[in-house]
């Protein structure tokens, strides 16, 4: 019987998984990128990505790691960070942590006065149908 392998857990959230753990995670996912679901080809750069992001409460441990193409991982990270900033900005505004930028300035009305009075259109009698 094969000896049970203890799950790797990073000592700190920043601890990088050692090569043997990278290999195990890669094999467990059969070399498939967990973001785009395409196989990671030999020679392609790949990262170990946290399935549940650390910032969302995910743990830095083997079961929360999955292989991802470097480009997929970076795109995902950029997207997440953009979303996070937006959420934070909105929340900061809601709780009054930041001053609102102020009112939106209207373009205003033109300074030039209208000189010529336009004639009113001829009134249309509502009795027209009876008058005839
Ligand atoms: Zn991918």
mmCIF file of C-alpha atoms and ligand atoms in Angstrom:
data_model
loop_
_atom_site.group_PDB
_atom_site.id
_atom_site.type_symbol
_atom_site.label_atom_id
_atom_site.label_comp_id
_atom_site.label_asym_id
_atom_site.label_seq_id
_atom_site.Cartn_x
_atom_site.Cartn_y
_atom_site.Cartn_z
ATOM 1 C CA UNK A 1 0.000 0.000 0.000
ATOM 2 C CA UNK A 2 1.276 3.414 -0.874
ATOM 3 C CA UNK A 3 2.204 5.626 1.997
ATOM 4 C CA UNK A 4 -0.369 8.360 2.514
ATOM 5 C CA UNK A 5 1.003 11.739 1.540
ATOM 6 C CA UNK A 6 0.261 14.506 3.956
ATOM 7 C CA UNK A 7 -1.367 17.523 2.414
ATOM 8 C CA UNK A 8 0.991 20.440 2.027
ATOM 9 C CA UNK A 9 0.040 23.659 3.795
ATOM 10 C CA UNK A 10 2.085 26.807 3.417
ATOM 11 C CA UNK A 11 3.619 28.080 6.644
ATOM 12 C CA UNK A 12 2.454 31.563 5.701
ATOM 13 C CA UNK A 13 -0.043 32.697 3.045
ATOM 14 C CA UNK A 14 2.960 33.790 0.968
ATOM 15 C CA UNK A 15 4.871 30.521 1.199
ATOM 16 C CA UNK A 16 5.441 29.091 -2.265
ATOM 17 C CA UNK A 17 4.682 25.435 -2.816
ATOM 18 C CA UNK A 18 7.836 23.360 -3.336
ATOM 19 C CA UNK A 19 8.351 21.554 -6.681
ATOM 20 C CA UNK A 20 7.048 18.194 -5.383
ATOM 21 C CA UNK A 21 3.759 19.869 -4.412
ATOM 22 C CA UNK A 22 3.581 21.657 -7.786
ATOM 23 C CA UNK A 23 4.006 18.271 -9.407
ATOM 24 C CA UNK A 24 1.329 16.631 -7.250
ATOM 25 C CA UNK A 25 -1.185 19.405 -7.939
ATOM 26 C CA UNK A 26 -0.362 19.295 -11.648
ATOM 27 C CA UNK A 27 -0.898 15.524 -11.723
ATOM 28 C CA UNK A 28 -4.083 15.681 -9.668
ATOM 29 C CA UNK A 29 -5.551 18.039 -12.292
ATOM 30 C CA UNK A 30 -4.077 15.969 -15.117
ATOM 31 C CA UNK A 31 -2.230 19.006 -16.376
ATOM 32 C CA UNK A 32 -5.394 20.915 -17.186
ATOM 33 C CA UNK A 33 -5.622 24.637 -16.530
ATOM 34 C CA UNK A 34 -8.408 25.140 -14.001
ATOM 35 C CA UNK A 35 -9.321 28.505 -15.531
ATOM 36 C CA UNK A 36 -9.634 27.789 -19.261
ATOM 37 C CA UNK A 37 -9.893 23.987 -18.916
ATOM 38 C CA UNK A 38 -7.322 23.498 -21.665
ATOM 39 C CA UNK A 39 -4.294 21.269 -21.198
ATOM 40 C CA UNK A 40 -1.063 22.933 -20.199
ATOM 41 C CA UNK A 41 1.383 21.996 -22.926
ATOM 42 C CA UNK A 42 4.993 21.131 -22.227
ATOM 43 C CA UNK A 43 7.081 24.270 -22.104
ATOM 44 C CA UNK A 44 4.125 26.517 -21.263
ATOM 45 C CA UNK A 45 4.521 28.627 -18.168
ATOM 46 C CA UNK A 46 2.000 27.792 -15.499
ATOM 47 C CA UNK A 47 1.272 28.947 -11.993
ATOM 48 C CA UNK A 48 -0.277 27.329 -8.997
ATOM 49 C CA UNK A 49 -3.414 29.356 -8.506
ATOM 50 C CA UNK A 50 -5.523 29.532 -5.373
ATOM 51 C CA UNK A 51 -8.964 28.236 -6.316
ATOM 52 C CA UNK A 52 -10.472 30.322 -3.527
ATOM 53 C CA UNK A 53 -8.366 33.470 -3.487
ATOM 54 C CA UNK A 54 -6.443 34.128 -0.280
ATOM 55 C CA UNK A 55 -8.163 37.510 -0.069
ATOM 56 C CA UNK A 56 -11.532 35.707 -0.115
ATOM 57 C CA UNK A 57 -10.510 33.517 2.793
ATOM 58 C CA UNK A 58 -8.964 30.677 0.797
ATOM 59 C CA UNK A 59 -6.095 28.808 2.406
ATOM 60 C CA UNK A 60 -2.572 28.384 1.116
ATOM 61 C CA UNK A 61 -2.753 24.628 1.012
ATOM 62 C CA UNK A 62 -2.558 21.897 -1.534
ATOM 63 C CA UNK A 63 -6.301 21.228 -1.824
ATOM 64 C CA UNK A 64 -6.928 24.897 -2.621
ATOM 65 C CA UNK A 65 -4.301 24.948 -5.361
ATOM 66 C CA UNK A 66 -4.797 24.226 -9.028
ATOM 67 C CA UNK A 67 -2.556 24.635 -12.049
ATOM 68 C CA UNK A 68 -3.295 27.525 -14.389
ATOM 69 C CA UNK A 69 -1.580 28.933 -17.454
ATOM 70 C CA UNK A 70 0.435 31.979 -16.466
ATOM 71 C CA UNK A 71 -1.611 34.109 -18.879
ATOM 72 C CA UNK A 72 -4.922 32.771 -17.538
ATOM 73 C CA UNK A 73 -3.837 33.336 -13.967
ATOM 74 C CA UNK A 74 -2.634 36.866 -14.633
ATOM 75 C CA UNK A 75 -5.805 37.757 -16.514
ATOM 76 C CA UNK A 76 -7.908 36.390 -13.655
ATOM 77 C CA UNK A 77 -5.849 38.264 -11.074
ATOM 78 C CA UNK A 78 -6.193 41.528 -12.995
ATOM 79 C CA UNK A 79 -9.939 41.021 -13.306
ATOM 80 C CA UNK A 80 -10.311 40.228 -9.613
ATOM 81 C CA UNK A 81 -8.268 43.174 -8.533
ATOM 82 C CA UNK A 82 -10.267 45.517 -10.757
ATOM 83 C CA UNK A 83 -13.488 44.166 -9.294
ATOM 84 C CA UNK A 84 -12.108 44.491 -5.754
ATOM 85 C CA UNK A 85 -11.105 48.117 -6.292
ATOM 86 C CA UNK A 86 -14.534 48.938 -7.639
ATOM 87 C CA UNK A 87 -16.214 47.228 -4.675
ATOM 88 C CA UNK A 88 -13.930 49.085 -2.272
ATOM 89 C CA UNK A 89 -14.488 52.460 -3.922
ATOM 90 C CA UNK A 90 -18.256 51.982 -3.830
ATOM 91 C CA UNK A 91 -18.156 50.853 -0.219
ATOM 92 C CA UNK A 92 -15.902 53.745 0.801
ATOM 93 C CA UNK A 93 -18.406 56.132 -0.720
ATOM 94 C CA UNK A 94 -21.314 54.439 1.021
ATOM 95 C CA UNK A 95 -19.749 54.563 4.463
ATOM 96 C CA UNK A 96 -18.485 58.083 3.887
ATOM 97 C CA UNK A 97 -14.802 57.184 4.111
ATOM 98 C CA UNK A 98 -14.094 59.333 1.081
ATOM 99 C CA UNK A 99 -15.532 62.672 0.134
ATOM 100 C CA UNK A 100 -17.785 62.581 -2.872
ATOM 101 C CA UNK A 101 -16.255 64.274 -5.876
ATOM 102 C CA UNK A 102 -18.999 66.893 -5.894
ATOM 103 C CA UNK A 103 -21.824 67.758 -8.167
ATOM 104 C CA UNK A 104 -21.816 67.149 -11.835
ATOM 105 C CA UNK A 105 -21.608 70.573 -13.474
ATOM 106 C CA UNK A 106 -24.327 71.194 -15.973
ATOM 107 C CA UNK A 107 -23.377 72.589 -19.337
ATOM 108 C CA UNK A 108 -25.779 75.466 -18.751
ATOM 109 C CA UNK A 109 -27.899 77.372 -21.191
ATOM 110 C CA UNK A 110 -26.524 79.408 -24.035
ATOM 111 C CA UNK A 111 -25.829 83.064 -23.252
ATOM 112 C CA UNK A 112 -27.248 84.333 -26.520
ATOM 113 C CA UNK A 113 -30.819 85.597 -26.165
ATOM 114 C CA UNK A 114 -33.401 84.682 -28.665
ATOM 115 C CA UNK A 115 -34.395 87.872 -30.487
ATOM 116 C CA UNK A 116 -36.951 86.712 -32.952
ATOM 117 C CA UNK A 117 -40.281 85.507 -31.586
ATOM 118 C CA UNK A 118 -41.460 82.444 -33.342
ATOM 119 C CA UNK A 119 -45.129 82.531 -34.302
ATOM 120 C CA UNK A 120 -47.343 80.009 -32.643
ATOM 121 C CA UNK A 121 -48.623 77.301 -34.905
ATOM 122 C CA UNK A 122 -52.228 77.829 -36.003
ATOM 123 C CA UNK A 123 -54.673 76.531 -33.448
ATOM 124 C CA UNK A 124 -56.476 73.463 -34.531
ATOM 125 C CA UNK A 125 -60.109 73.570 -33.721
ATOM 126 C CA UNK A 126 -61.382 70.605 -31.867
ATOM 127 C CA UNK A 127 -64.764 71.232 -33.437
ATOM 128 C CA UNK A 128 -63.479 70.948 -36.973
ATOM 129 C CA UNK A 129 -65.399 67.799 -37.694
ATOM 130 C CA UNK A 130 -68.696 69.342 -36.533
ATOM 131 C CA UNK A 131 -68.163 72.721 -38.275
ATOM 132 C CA UNK A 132 -68.202 71.207 -41.704
HETATM 133 ZN ZN1 LIG B 1 -5.551 28.375 -19.122
#
